[in-house]
mmCIF file of N, CA and C in Angstrom:
data_model
loop_
_atom_site.group_PDB
_atom_site.id
_atom_site.type_symbol
_atom_site.label_atom_id
_atom_site.label_comp_id
_atom_site.label_asym_id
_atom_site.label_seq_id
_atom_site.Cartn_x
_atom_site.Cartn_y
_atom_site.Cartn_z
ATOM 1 N N MET G 7 111.516 140.146 157.100
ATOM 2 C CA MET G 7 111.863 140.196 155.781
ATOM 3 C C MET G 7 112.397 138.592 155.450
ATOM 4 N N VAL G 8 111.658 138.148 154.598
ATOM 5 C CA VAL G 8 112.157 136.675 154.149
ATOM 6 C C VAL G 8 113.425 136.778 153.391
ATOM 7 N N MET G 9 114.297 135.956 153.754
ATOM 8 C CA MET G 9 115.685 135.859 153.063
ATOM 9 C C MET G 9 115.541 134.913 151.906
ATOM 10 N N THR G 10 115.834 135.558 150.712
ATOM 11 C CA THR G 10 115.830 134.829 149.569
ATOM 12 C C THR G 10 117.339 134.898 148.815
ATOM 13 N N VAL G 11 117.889 133.781 148.485
ATOM 14 C CA VAL G 11 119.267 133.761 147.988
ATOM 15 C C VAL G 11 119.202 133.351 146.513
ATOM 16 N N GLY G 12 119.743 134.116 145.621
ATOM 17 C CA GLY G 12 120.019 133.825 144.387
ATOM 18 C C GLY G 12 121.175 133.131 144.203
ATOM 19 N N VAL G 13 121.252 132.035 143.354
ATOM 20 C CA VAL G 13 122.586 131.298 143.130
ATOM 21 C C VAL G 13 122.849 131.064 141.793
ATOM 22 N N LEU G 14 124.013 131.759 141.412
ATOM 23 C CA LEU G 14 124.478 131.514 139.930
ATOM 24 C C LEU G 14 125.188 130.326 139.955
ATOM 25 N N GLY G 15 125.071 129.548 138.790
ATOM 26 C CA GLY G 15 125.839 128.347 138.653
ATOM 27 C C GLY G 15 125.512 127.304 139.514
ATOM 28 N N ALA G 16 124.228 127.176 139.572
ATOM 29 C CA ALA G 16 123.602 126.317 140.732
ATOM 30 C C ALA G 16 123.757 124.798 140.539
ATOM 31 N N THR G 17 123.913 124.377 139.083
ATOM 32 C CA THR G 17 124.278 123.039 138.774
ATOM 33 C C THR G 17 125.646 122.726 138.695
ATOM 34 N N SER G 18 126.595 123.574 138.965
ATOM 35 C CA SER G 18 128.088 123.277 139.189
ATOM 36 C C SER G 18 128.182 122.359 140.524
ATOM 37 N N PRO G 19 129.345 121.643 140.439
ATOM 38 C CA PRO G 19 129.610 120.927 141.678
ATOM 39 C C PRO G 19 129.374 121.756 143.033
ATOM 40 N N ALA G 20 130.030 122.950 142.986
ATOM 41 C CA ALA G 20 130.043 123.936 144.182
ATOM 42 C C ALA G 20 128.628 124.362 144.210
ATOM 43 N N GLY G 21 128.002 124.630 143.350
ATOM 44 C CA GLY G 21 126.545 125.199 143.413
ATOM 45 C C GLY G 21 125.924 124.151 143.914
ATOM 46 N N ALA G 22 125.762 122.819 143.634
ATOM 47 C CA ALA G 22 125.174 121.732 144.348
ATOM 48 C C ALA G 22 125.305 121.808 145.922
ATOM 49 N N GLN G 23 126.531 122.033 146.366
ATOM 50 C CA GLN G 23 126.760 122.038 147.642
ATOM 51 C C GLN G 23 126.161 123.173 148.510
ATOM 52 N N VAL G 24 126.167 124.356 147.719
ATOM 53 C CA VAL G 24 125.590 125.531 148.296
ATOM 54 C C VAL G 24 124.081 125.413 148.233
ATOM 55 N N LEU G 25 123.509 124.785 147.395
ATOM 56 C CA LEU G 25 122.073 124.502 147.332
ATOM 57 C C LEU G 25 121.577 123.478 148.478
ATOM 58 N N LYS G 26 122.477 122.579 148.849
ATOM 59 C CA LYS G 26 122.113 121.663 149.946
ATOM 60 C C LYS G 26 122.142 122.469 151.306
ATOM 61 N N GLN G 27 123.070 123.412 151.497
ATOM 62 C CA GLN G 27 123.314 124.057 152.722
ATOM 63 C C GLN G 27 122.135 125.002 152.783
ATOM 64 N N LEU G 28 121.685 125.689 151.648
ATOM 65 C CA LEU G 28 120.557 126.646 151.704
ATOM 66 C C LEU G 28 119.341 125.889 152.207
ATOM 67 N N LEU G 29 119.117 124.734 151.623
ATOM 68 C CA LEU G 29 117.860 123.960 151.835
ATOM 69 C C LEU G 29 117.696 123.625 153.273
ATOM 70 N N SER G 30 118.834 123.040 153.660
ATOM 71 C CA SER G 30 119.031 122.718 155.070
ATOM 72 C C SER G 30 118.792 123.670 156.046
ATOM 73 N N ASP G 31 118.976 124.949 155.682
ATOM 74 C CA ASP G 31 118.854 126.148 156.526
ATOM 75 C C ASP G 31 117.463 126.701 156.303
ATOM 76 N N LYS G 32 116.584 126.090 155.439
ATOM 77 C CA LYS G 32 115.207 126.608 155.240
ATOM 78 C C LYS G 32 115.202 127.940 154.561
ATOM 79 N N VAL G 33 116.128 128.349 153.592
ATOM 80 C CA VAL G 33 116.451 129.567 152.922
ATOM 81 C C VAL G 33 115.417 129.288 151.672
ATOM 82 N N ASN G 34 114.863 130.406 151.225
ATOM 83 C CA ASN G 34 114.199 130.581 149.895
ATOM 84 C C ASN G 34 115.390 130.607 148.817
ATOM 85 N N VAL G 35 115.149 129.875 147.865
ATOM 86 C CA VAL G 35 116.384 129.827 146.821
ATOM 87 C C VAL G 35 115.756 130.190 145.475
ATOM 88 N N VAL G 36 116.598 130.968 144.594
ATOM 89 C CA VAL G 36 116.255 131.020 143.289
ATOM 90 C C VAL G 36 117.536 130.529 142.562
ATOM 91 N N ALA G 37 117.613 129.508 141.927
ATOM 92 C CA ALA G 37 118.678 129.000 141.294
ATOM 93 C C ALA G 37 118.910 129.251 139.816
ATOM 94 N N PHE G 38 119.864 129.632 139.364
ATOM 95 C CA PHE G 38 120.151 130.102 137.961
ATOM 96 C C PHE G 38 121.012 128.918 137.415
ATOM 97 N N THR G 39 120.642 128.538 136.028
ATOM 98 C CA THR G 39 121.583 127.650 135.384
ATOM 99 C C THR G 39 121.399 128.079 133.842
ATOM 100 N N ARG G 40 122.490 127.785 133.164
ATOM 101 C CA ARG G 40 122.624 127.682 131.679
ATOM 102 C C ARG G 40 121.756 126.775 130.955
ATOM 103 N N GLY G 41 121.520 125.467 131.683
ATOM 104 C CA GLY G 41 120.931 124.430 131.040
ATOM 105 C C GLY G 41 119.411 124.254 131.345
ATOM 106 N N THR G 42 118.807 123.249 131.130
ATOM 107 C CA THR G 42 117.280 123.218 131.427
ATOM 108 C C THR G 42 117.099 122.746 132.911
ATOM 109 N N VAL G 43 115.921 122.897 133.174
ATOM 110 C CA VAL G 43 115.554 122.906 134.664
ATOM 111 C C VAL G 43 114.566 121.680 135.009
ATOM 112 N N ALA G 44 114.360 120.868 134.163
ATOM 113 C CA ALA G 44 113.438 119.677 134.140
ATOM 114 C C ALA G 44 114.332 118.611 135.059
ATOM 115 N N GLY G 45 113.664 118.149 136.158
ATOM 116 C CA GLY G 45 114.213 117.193 136.891
ATOM 117 C C GLY G 45 115.121 117.536 137.835
ATOM 118 N N LEU G 46 115.295 118.834 138.051
ATOM 119 C CA LEU G 46 116.209 119.320 139.160
ATOM 120 C C LEU G 46 115.803 119.182 140.507
ATOM 121 N N GLU G 47 116.447 119.543 141.494
ATOM 122 C CA GLU G 47 116.278 119.558 142.913
ATOM 123 C C GLU G 47 114.947 120.261 143.126
ATOM 124 N N PRO G 48 113.956 119.455 143.699
ATOM 125 C CA PRO G 48 112.874 120.018 144.052
ATOM 126 C C PRO G 48 112.779 121.042 145.315
ATOM 127 N N GLY G 49 111.944 121.873 145.533
ATOM 128 C CA GLY G 49 111.970 122.898 146.602
ATOM 129 C C GLY G 49 112.745 124.069 146.214
ATOM 130 N N ILE G 50 113.118 124.144 145.118
ATOM 131 C CA ILE G 50 114.131 125.386 144.508
ATOM 132 C C ILE G 50 113.289 126.020 143.503
ATOM 133 N N ASP G 51 113.297 127.324 143.348
ATOM 134 C CA ASP G 51 112.871 128.034 142.223
ATOM 135 C C ASP G 51 113.882 128.233 141.075
ATOM 136 N N TRP G 52 113.838 127.289 140.254
ATOM 137 C CA TRP G 52 114.792 127.296 139.174
ATOM 138 C C TRP G 52 114.538 128.157 138.028
ATOM 139 N N ILE G 53 115.561 128.820 137.421
ATOM 140 C CA ILE G 53 115.465 129.600 136.444
ATOM 141 C C ILE G 53 116.457 129.241 135.235
ATOM 142 N N SER G 54 116.085 128.833 134.042
ATOM 143 C CA SER G 54 117.017 128.640 133.007
ATOM 144 C C SER G 54 117.313 129.752 132.185
ATOM 145 N N LEU G 55 118.606 130.369 132.303
ATOM 146 C CA LEU G 55 118.920 131.321 131.393
ATOM 147 C C LEU G 55 118.724 131.423 130.038
ATOM 148 N N ALA G 56 118.845 130.101 129.671
ATOM 149 C CA ALA G 56 118.739 129.782 128.208
ATOM 150 C C ALA G 56 117.468 130.104 127.529
ATOM 151 N N ASP G 57 116.293 129.874 128.305
ATOM 152 C CA ASP G 57 115.060 130.116 127.783
ATOM 153 C C ASP G 57 114.048 130.824 128.684
ATOM 154 N N CYS G 58 114.674 131.838 129.496
ATOM 155 C CA CYS G 58 113.830 132.561 130.348
ATOM 156 C C CYS G 58 113.133 133.785 129.779
ATOM 157 N N ASP G 59 112.007 134.132 130.263
ATOM 158 C CA ASP G 59 111.239 135.249 129.912
ATOM 159 C C ASP G 59 111.946 136.591 130.707
ATOM 160 N N LEU G 60 112.240 137.444 130.054
ATOM 161 C CA LEU G 60 112.746 138.579 130.597
ATOM 162 C C LEU G 60 112.029 139.346 131.767
ATOM 163 N N GLU G 61 110.730 139.502 131.616
ATOM 164 C CA GLU G 61 109.972 140.128 132.539
ATOM 165 C C GLU G 61 109.816 139.061 133.857
ATOM 166 N N ALA G 62 109.622 137.956 133.578
ATOM 167 C CA ALA G 62 109.772 136.921 134.821
ATOM 168 C C ALA G 62 111.081 136.988 135.577
ATOM 169 N N LEU G 63 112.113 137.044 134.747
ATOM 170 C CA LEU G 63 113.609 137.105 135.289
ATOM 171 C C LEU G 63 113.566 138.468 136.116
ATOM 172 N N LYS G 64 113.069 139.696 135.776
ATOM 173 C CA LYS G 64 113.318 140.928 136.524
ATOM 174 C C LYS G 64 112.325 140.824 137.724
ATOM 175 N N ALA G 65 111.216 140.087 137.654
ATOM 176 C CA ALA G 65 110.338 139.898 138.871
ATOM 177 C C ALA G 65 111.092 139.058 139.967
ATOM 178 N N LYS G 66 111.620 138.066 139.464
ATOM 179 C CA LYS G 66 112.476 137.117 140.496
ATOM 180 C C LYS G 66 113.569 137.960 140.940
ATOM 181 N N TYR G 67 114.430 138.723 140.223
ATOM 182 C CA TYR G 67 115.529 139.498 140.533
ATOM 183 C C TYR G 67 115.106 140.609 141.863
ATOM 184 N N ARG G 68 113.960 141.000 141.758
ATOM 185 C CA ARG G 68 113.483 141.932 142.826
ATOM 186 C C ARG G 68 113.202 141.405 144.097
ATOM 187 N N GLN G 69 113.132 139.966 144.110
ATOM 188 C CA GLN G 69 112.888 139.302 145.234
ATOM 189 C C GLN G 69 114.078 138.727 146.077
ATOM 190 N N ILE G 70 115.284 138.779 145.354
ATOM 191 C CA ILE G 70 116.435 138.265 145.874
ATOM 192 C C ILE G 70 117.244 139.148 146.716
ATOM 193 N N ASN G 71 117.393 138.940 147.980
ATOM 194 C CA ASN G 71 118.151 139.777 148.933
ATOM 195 C C ASN G 71 119.640 139.581 148.954
ATOM 196 N N HIS G 72 120.119 138.122 148.407
ATOM 197 C CA HIS G 72 121.619 138.019 148.622
ATOM 198 C C HIS G 72 121.951 137.119 147.427
ATOM 199 N N TRP G 73 123.158 137.161 147.041
ATOM 200 C CA TRP G 73 123.679 136.441 145.768
ATOM 201 C C TRP G 73 124.795 135.525 146.311
ATOM 202 N N ILE G 74 124.933 134.472 145.604
ATOM 203 C CA ILE G 74 126.016 133.563 145.635
ATOM 204 C C ILE G 74 126.323 133.163 144.162
ATOM 205 N N SER G 75 127.618 133.215 143.935
ATOM 206 C CA SER G 75 128.062 132.951 142.507
ATOM 207 C C SER G 75 128.979 131.742 142.611
ATOM 208 N N ALA G 76 128.346 130.601 142.048
ATOM 209 C CA ALA G 76 129.314 129.234 142.046
ATOM 210 C C ALA G 76 129.584 129.113 140.644
ATOM 211 N N SER G 77 129.370 130.017 139.599
ATOM 212 C CA SER G 77 129.840 129.843 138.296
ATOM 213 C C SER G 77 131.285 129.731 138.165
ATOM 214 N N HIS G 78 131.648 128.973 137.064
ATOM 215 C CA HIS G 78 132.987 128.972 136.519
ATOM 216 C C HIS G 78 133.464 130.389 136.010
ATOM 217 N N ILE G 79 134.508 130.719 136.511
ATOM 218 C CA ILE G 79 134.973 132.151 136.149
ATOM 219 C C ILE G 79 135.026 132.250 134.584
ATOM 220 N N TRP G 80 135.389 131.177 133.786
ATOM 221 C CA TRP G 80 135.331 131.273 132.425
ATOM 222 C C TRP G 80 133.992 131.591 131.678
ATOM 223 N N VAL G 81 133.025 131.232 132.353
ATOM 224 C CA VAL G 81 131.565 131.466 131.894
ATOM 225 C C VAL G 81 131.336 132.893 131.989
ATOM 226 N N LEU G 82 131.839 133.723 132.998
ATOM 227 C CA LEU G 82 131.252 135.077 133.070
ATOM 228 C C LEU G 82 131.548 135.910 131.821
ATOM 229 N N ASN G 83 132.592 135.808 131.132
ATOM 230 C CA ASN G 83 132.704 136.768 129.863
ATOM 231 C C ASN G 83 131.682 136.680 129.076
ATOM 232 N N GLN G 84 131.002 135.442 128.934
ATOM 233 C CA GLN G 84 129.826 135.388 127.963
ATOM 234 C C GLN G 84 128.747 136.304 128.239
ATOM 235 N N HIS G 85 128.598 136.742 129.602
ATOM 236 C CA HIS G 85 127.354 137.496 130.155
ATOM 237 C C HIS G 85 127.894 138.782 130.504
ATOM 238 N N PHE G 86 129.122 139.385 130.281
ATOM 239 C CA PHE G 86 129.539 140.677 130.626
ATOM 240 C C PHE G 86 130.515 141.049 129.668
#
């Protein structure tokens, strides 16, 4: 099974460090951000929660084996 890790808060300072480590370990990464994804780290499957297609998001969700949250805690109440 191919390991794919979903990273919430991928553009945060902590998220950036997590992405570096995952990329150096050759892990497939799906990174989520509230912002735009243009010009961000290559080699990562970026998803902008601000303008994503729900069906595409569901398809990506099914591919993710593990999750890491680097989101700021105060952001979570906007989504739950």
